[in-house]
Amino acid sequence: MNEAPIGVYDSGLGGLTVWREIRRLLPAESLLYLGDGKNCPYGSRPREEIRRLADEAVGRLVQEGCKLVVVACNTATAAAIDFLREKYAGVPIVGMEPAVKPACLATRSRVVGVLATERSLDGDLFRHTAAKYGEGIEVLTVPGRGFVELVEGDRESTPEAEACVRAAVEPMLARGADQIVLGCTHYPFLLPVLQRVVAGLGVTIVDPSPAVARRVGQLLDRDALRASPAHCPSYGFLTFADEAYRRRLEKKALESL
Ligand code: DGL
């Protein structure tokens, strides 16, 4: 039994969509969330810079005593996961998988759309996954331009959000995509708008966060790290921005339940 917290890290608020799945699946676990906030968005920064930011964040969570760290950011995973696993070898680190595999297995139209940040889409992780599972399937990639800013600005239910989502998704629909993969952890906050845009078209939106939460559970079992079922969990929030942002993280986390 190990009652230390699980660390969850993202560039900002987006990783809370993974945080809530972990909390749902593993209710006895304490969670310590770090939303950078100061350097968000990461999406079009150079890879080296993202690696440095991810190192600082994961280093902080390890220093705080986390027993496992989830990099709940596709962009940081794409830029830094191997580096982080090597540097913090004593702590299991779970990254985000672009959910291209389940989408390619489920598609009937043989056209799959992927929404993610620029830096995730041009990374090796995405390229390898798409090449491995996308044989004979058209995998359309579109950067979710402005999506992260909408979520960070609490504007995800505005007409501006709907226009932004339509601009990214309609070309995929026009090509016949019947699966749309959310390749950035901020994007599930736009789900109500996304669902409106694809309503009645038989399109499935694929969010990898429940699978990431299951992976966390498997690693806790593998390494005998689970908290006892009777453990009363605590939920902490950290940021590299200011106290107002830290409070926003806390509020958004509780609202997302
Ligand atoms: N949530 C991050 C991701 O999953 C957002 C990246 C950003 O800050 O642009 O990629």
Short mmCIF file of C-alpha atoms and ligand atoms in Angstrom, two decimals:
data_model
loop_
_atom_site.label_atom_id
_atom_site.label_comp_id
_atom_site.label_asym_id
_atom_site.label_seq_id
_atom_site.Cartn_x
_atom_site.Cartn_y
_atom_site.Cartn_z
CA MET A 1 0.00 0.00 0.00
CA ASN A 2 1.29 3.46 -0.91
CA GLU A 3 -0.64 6.58 -0.04
CA ALA A 4 1.59 9.12 -1.81
CA PRO A 5 -0.20 11.16 -4.49
CA ILE A 6 -0.29 10.54 -8.22
CA GLY A 7 1.10 13.60 -10.04
CA VAL A 8 -0.80 14.90 -13.08
CA TYR A 9 0.83 17.55 -15.28
CA ASP A 10 -0.32 19.69 -18.20
CA SER A 11 0.54 23.04 -19.76
CA GLY A 12 -2.63 24.40 -18.16
CA LEU A 13 -6.24 23.39 -17.53
CA GLY A 14 -6.47 20.64 -20.17
CA GLY A 15 -5.01 17.81 -18.07
CA LEU A 16 -7.99 18.16 -15.76
CA THR A 17 -9.93 16.09 -18.33
CA VAL A 18 -7.48 13.26 -17.49
CA TRP A 19 -7.44 14.13 -13.77
CA ARG A 20 -11.24 13.61 -13.57
CA GLU A 21 -11.02 10.17 -15.26
CA ILE A 22 -8.27 9.07 -12.83
CA ARG A 23 -10.33 10.34 -9.91
CA ARG A 24 -13.39 8.43 -11.19
CA LEU A 25 -11.51 5.18 -11.75
CA LEU A 26 -9.23 5.33 -8.71
CA PRO A 27 -11.26 7.10 -6.00
CA ALA A 28 -8.92 6.17 -3.12
CA GLU A 29 -5.88 7.84 -4.71
CA SER A 30 -4.64 11.31 -3.73
CA LEU A 31 -3.88 13.48 -6.75
CA LEU A 32 -1.47 16.40 -7.12
CA TYR A 33 -2.17 18.43 -10.27
CA LEU A 34 0.38 20.79 -11.78
CA GLY A 35 -0.96 23.08 -14.49
CA ASP A 36 1.97 25.17 -15.71
CA GLY A 37 -0.24 28.16 -16.68
CA LYS A 38 2.71 30.52 -17.00
CA ASN A 39 3.94 29.08 -20.34
CA CYS A 40 0.63 27.86 -21.81
CA PRO A 41 0.00 27.27 -24.72
CA TYR A 42 2.87 24.91 -25.50
CA GLY A 43 1.43 23.88 -28.89
CA SER A 44 3.72 25.75 -31.26
CA ARG A 45 6.82 26.17 -29.08
CA PRO A 46 10.09 24.50 -30.14
CA ARG A 47 10.50 20.92 -28.96
CA GLU A 48 13.60 21.76 -26.86
CA GLU A 49 11.72 24.39 -24.93
CA ILE A 50 8.78 22.05 -24.24
CA ARG A 51 11.24 19.44 -23.00
CA ARG A 52 12.75 21.95 -20.57
CA LEU A 53 9.30 22.98 -19.29
CA ALA A 54 8.21 19.35 -18.89
CA ASP A 55 11.44 18.56 -17.02
CA GLU A 56 10.81 21.39 -14.58
CA ALA A 57 7.20 20.29 -14.00
CA VAL A 58 7.84 16.55 -13.62
CA GLY A 59 10.89 17.33 -11.44
CA ARG A 60 8.62 19.33 -9.13
CA LEU A 61 6.03 16.53 -8.88
CA VAL A 62 8.75 13.98 -8.12
CA GLN A 63 10.20 16.31 -5.50
CA GLU A 64 6.71 16.59 -3.94
CA GLY A 65 6.82 12.80 -3.44
CA CYS A 66 4.49 11.61 -6.23
CA LYS A 67 4.58 7.82 -6.65
CA LEU A 68 3.65 7.98 -10.36
CA VAL A 69 3.41 10.90 -12.77
CA VAL A 70 0.93 11.31 -15.63
CA VAL A 71 2.03 13.67 -18.39
CA ALA A 72 -1.57 14.68 -19.22
CA CYS A 73 -0.43 16.76 -22.19
CA ASN A 74 -0.06 15.29 -25.68
CA THR A 75 2.36 18.03 -26.68
CA ALA A 76 4.72 17.43 -23.73
CA THR A 77 4.41 13.66 -24.22
CA ALA A 78 5.38 13.99 -27.89
CA ALA A 79 8.33 16.25 -27.09
CA ALA A 80 9.70 14.73 -23.90
CA ILE A 81 8.36 11.34 -22.77
CA ASP A 82 11.53 9.31 -23.49
CA PHE A 83 13.72 11.96 -21.89
CA LEU A 84 11.48 12.10 -18.79
CA ARG A 85 11.37 8.31 -18.40
CA GLU A 86 15.15 8.18 -18.56
CA LYS A 87 15.75 11.08 -16.18
CA TYR A 88 13.13 10.05 -13.58
CA ALA A 89 13.67 6.32 -13.94
CA GLY A 90 12.60 5.58 -10.35
CA VAL A 91 9.05 6.84 -10.92
CA PRO A 92 6.61 5.31 -13.44
CA ILE A 93 5.58 7.94 -16.01
CA VAL A 94 2.42 7.62 -18.09
CA GLY A 95 2.08 9.72 -21.26
CA MET A 96 -0.81 10.46 -23.60
CA GLU A 97 -1.29 8.11 -26.56
CA PRO A 98 -2.87 9.64 -29.64
CA ALA A 99 -6.00 7.44 -29.84
CA VAL A 100 -5.45 6.67 -33.52
CA LYS A 101 -5.55 2.90 -32.96
CA PRO A 102 -9.13 2.63 -31.59
CA ALA A 103 -10.32 5.13 -34.22
CA CYS A 104 -8.72 3.15 -37.08
CA LEU A 105 -10.21 -0.09 -35.73
CA ALA A 106 -13.68 1.45 -35.49
CA THR A 107 -13.93 3.46 -38.71
CA ARG A 108 -16.40 2.28 -41.36
CA SER A 109 -15.76 5.12 -43.80
CA ARG A 110 -11.98 4.47 -43.60
CA VAL A 111 -11.43 8.16 -42.92
CA VAL A 112 -10.25 9.25 -39.47
CA GLY A 113 -9.75 12.84 -38.32
CA VAL A 114 -7.23 13.84 -35.67
CA LEU A 115 -7.32 17.19 -33.88
CA ALA A 116 -4.16 18.11 -31.95
CA THR A 117 -1.60 20.85 -31.50
CA GLU A 118 0.92 21.59 -34.22
CA ARG A 119 3.82 20.19 -32.18
CA SER A 120 1.97 16.91 -31.41
CA LEU A 121 1.07 16.36 -35.06
CA ASP A 122 4.61 16.84 -36.35
CA GLY A 123 6.16 14.56 -33.70
CA ASP A 124 7.47 11.01 -34.17
CA LEU A 125 4.97 9.56 -31.69
CA PHE A 126 2.03 10.61 -33.84
CA ARG A 127 3.73 9.71 -37.12
CA HIS A 128 4.61 6.20 -35.90
CA THR A 129 1.14 5.56 -34.47
CA ALA A 130 -0.57 6.75 -37.66
CA ALA A 131 1.76 4.64 -39.84
CA LYS A 132 1.24 1.55 -37.65
CA TYR A 133 -2.54 1.55 -37.45
CA GLY A 134 -3.60 3.71 -40.37
CA GLU A 135 -2.75 1.39 -43.24
CA GLY A 136 -5.41 1.71 -45.91
CA ILE A 137 -7.11 4.43 -43.89
CA GLU A 138 -7.01 8.12 -44.64
CA VAL A 139 -5.82 9.86 -41.45
CA LEU A 140 -6.58 13.58 -41.68
CA THR A 141 -4.76 15.81 -39.24
CA VAL A 142 -5.89 19.29 -38.35
CA PRO A 143 -4.38 21.56 -35.68
CA GLY A 144 -7.08 22.84 -33.32
CA ARG A 145 -6.20 26.50 -33.94
CA GLY A 146 -7.30 28.65 -31.02
CA PHE A 147 -8.84 25.71 -29.11
CA VAL A 148 -6.41 25.84 -26.15
CA GLU A 149 -6.83 29.62 -25.84
CA LEU A 150 -10.64 29.23 -25.79
CA VAL A 151 -10.46 26.76 -22.91
CA GLU A 152 -7.84 28.75 -20.98
CA GLY A 153 -10.00 31.85 -21.43
CA ASP A 154 -13.18 30.08 -20.19
CA ARG A 155 -14.77 30.72 -23.58
CA GLU A 156 -15.54 27.13 -24.56
CA SER A 157 -19.32 27.63 -24.80
CA THR A 158 -19.29 30.82 -26.87
CA PRO A 159 -20.28 31.39 -30.55
CA GLU A 160 -16.55 32.09 -31.13
CA ALA A 161 -15.76 28.55 -29.92
CA GLU A 162 -18.38 27.08 -32.24
CA ALA A 163 -16.94 28.98 -35.22
CA CYS A 164 -13.42 27.81 -34.40
CA VAL A 165 -14.52 24.17 -34.02
CA ARG A 166 -16.53 24.28 -37.25
CA ALA A 167 -13.54 25.66 -39.17
CA ALA A 168 -11.40 22.71 -38.05
CA VAL A 169 -13.98 19.92 -38.22
CA GLU A 170 -16.06 20.67 -41.31
CA PRO A 171 -13.26 19.85 -43.79
CA MET A 172 -12.88 16.45 -42.06
CA LEU A 173 -16.61 15.83 -42.30
CA ALA A 174 -16.57 16.84 -45.97
CA ARG A 175 -13.94 14.11 -46.59
CA GLY A 176 -16.16 11.53 -44.86
CA ALA A 177 -14.46 11.14 -41.46
CA ASP A 178 -16.60 9.07 -39.08
CA GLN A 179 -14.13 9.13 -36.16
CA ILE A 180 -12.58 12.27 -34.72
CA VAL A 181 -9.71 11.78 -32.28
CA LEU A 182 -9.08 14.40 -29.61
CA GLY A 183 -5.28 14.57 -29.53
CA CYS A 184 -4.99 17.36 -26.95
CA THR A 185 -6.23 17.16 -23.38
CA HIS A 186 -7.80 20.63 -23.55
CA TYR A 187 -10.19 19.56 -26.33
CA PRO A 188 -12.66 17.44 -24.29
CA PHE A 189 -13.75 20.71 -22.66
CA LEU A 190 -15.07 21.61 -26.15
CA LEU A 191 -17.10 18.39 -26.37
CA PRO A 192 -20.56 20.03 -26.14
CA VAL A 193 -19.67 22.27 -29.11
CA LEU A 194 -18.03 19.41 -31.02
CA GLN A 195 -21.09 17.25 -30.48
CA ARG A 196 -23.33 20.01 -31.82
CA VAL A 197 -21.17 20.35 -34.94
CA VAL A 198 -21.27 16.60 -35.74
CA ALA A 199 -24.88 16.00 -34.60
CA GLY A 200 -26.81 13.49 -36.73
CA LEU A 201 -23.79 12.55 -38.87
CA GLY A 202 -22.89 9.26 -37.16
CA VAL A 203 -19.48 10.55 -36.09
CA THR A 204 -17.74 9.22 -32.97
CA ILE A 205 -15.49 11.52 -30.97
CA VAL A 206 -12.61 9.58 -29.42
CA ASP A 207 -11.15 10.82 -26.12
CA PRO A 208 -8.16 8.78 -24.89
CA SER A 209 -8.37 9.89 -21.23
CA PRO A 210 -10.36 6.88 -19.88
CA ALA A 211 -7.71 4.58 -21.41
CA VAL A 212 -4.94 6.64 -19.77
CA ALA A 213 -6.68 6.29 -16.39
CA ARG A 214 -6.87 2.50 -16.91
CA ARG A 215 -3.14 2.44 -17.71
CA VAL A 216 -2.45 4.27 -14.44
CA GLY A 217 -4.42 1.57 -12.58
CA GLN A 218 -2.42 -1.19 -14.31
CA LEU A 219 0.91 0.40 -13.35
CA LEU A 220 -0.19 0.87 -9.74
CA ASP A 221 -0.97 -2.85 -9.63
CA ARG A 222 2.24 -3.84 -11.43
CA ASP A 223 4.39 -1.89 -8.95
CA ALA A 224 2.20 -2.50 -5.86
CA LEU A 225 1.60 1.23 -5.50
CA ARG A 226 -2.14 1.37 -4.84
CA ALA A 227 -3.51 3.25 -1.85
CA SER A 228 -5.66 1.19 0.50
CA PRO A 229 -9.38 1.30 -0.48
CA ALA A 230 -10.10 2.93 2.90
CA HIS A 231 -7.65 5.78 2.24
CA CYS A 232 -9.23 9.24 2.36
CA PRO A 233 -7.74 11.01 -0.70
CA SER A 234 -6.56 14.61 -0.93
CA TYR A 235 -6.50 16.80 -4.06
CA GLY A 236 -3.75 19.40 -4.42
CA PHE A 237 -3.16 21.97 -7.19
CA LEU A 238 0.12 23.61 -8.19
CA THR A 239 1.05 26.07 -10.91
CA PHE A 240 4.01 28.09 -12.21
CA ALA A 241 1.59 31.01 -12.74
CA ASP A 242 -0.02 32.91 -9.85
CA GLU A 243 -2.39 32.12 -6.99
CA ALA A 244 -5.41 33.26 -9.02
CA TYR A 245 -4.58 30.66 -11.69
CA ARG A 246 -4.07 27.97 -9.02
CA ARG A 247 -7.54 28.73 -7.69
CA ARG A 248 -8.97 28.50 -11.23
CA LEU A 249 -7.44 25.03 -11.58
CA GLU A 250 -9.07 23.96 -8.35
CA LYS A 251 -12.46 25.43 -9.31
CA LYS A 252 -12.43 23.97 -12.83
CA ALA A 253 -11.44 20.55 -11.44
CA LEU A 254 -14.37 20.52 -9.04
CA GLU A 255 -16.77 21.79 -11.73
CA SER A 256 -15.59 19.08 -14.15
CA LEU A 257 -16.74 16.24 -11.86
N1 DGL B 1 -3.19 20.00 -23.18
C1 DGL B 1 -2.06 20.15 -24.07
C2 DGL B 1 -2.00 18.95 -25.01
O1 DGL B 1 -2.58 17.93 -24.69
C3 DGL B 1 -2.17 21.51 -24.68
C4 DGL B 1 -0.98 21.97 -25.35
C5 DGL B 1 -0.80 23.46 -25.36
O2 DGL B 1 -0.55 24.03 -24.32
O3 DGL B 1 -0.83 23.99 -26.48
O4 DGL B 1 -1.38 18.96 -26.03
#
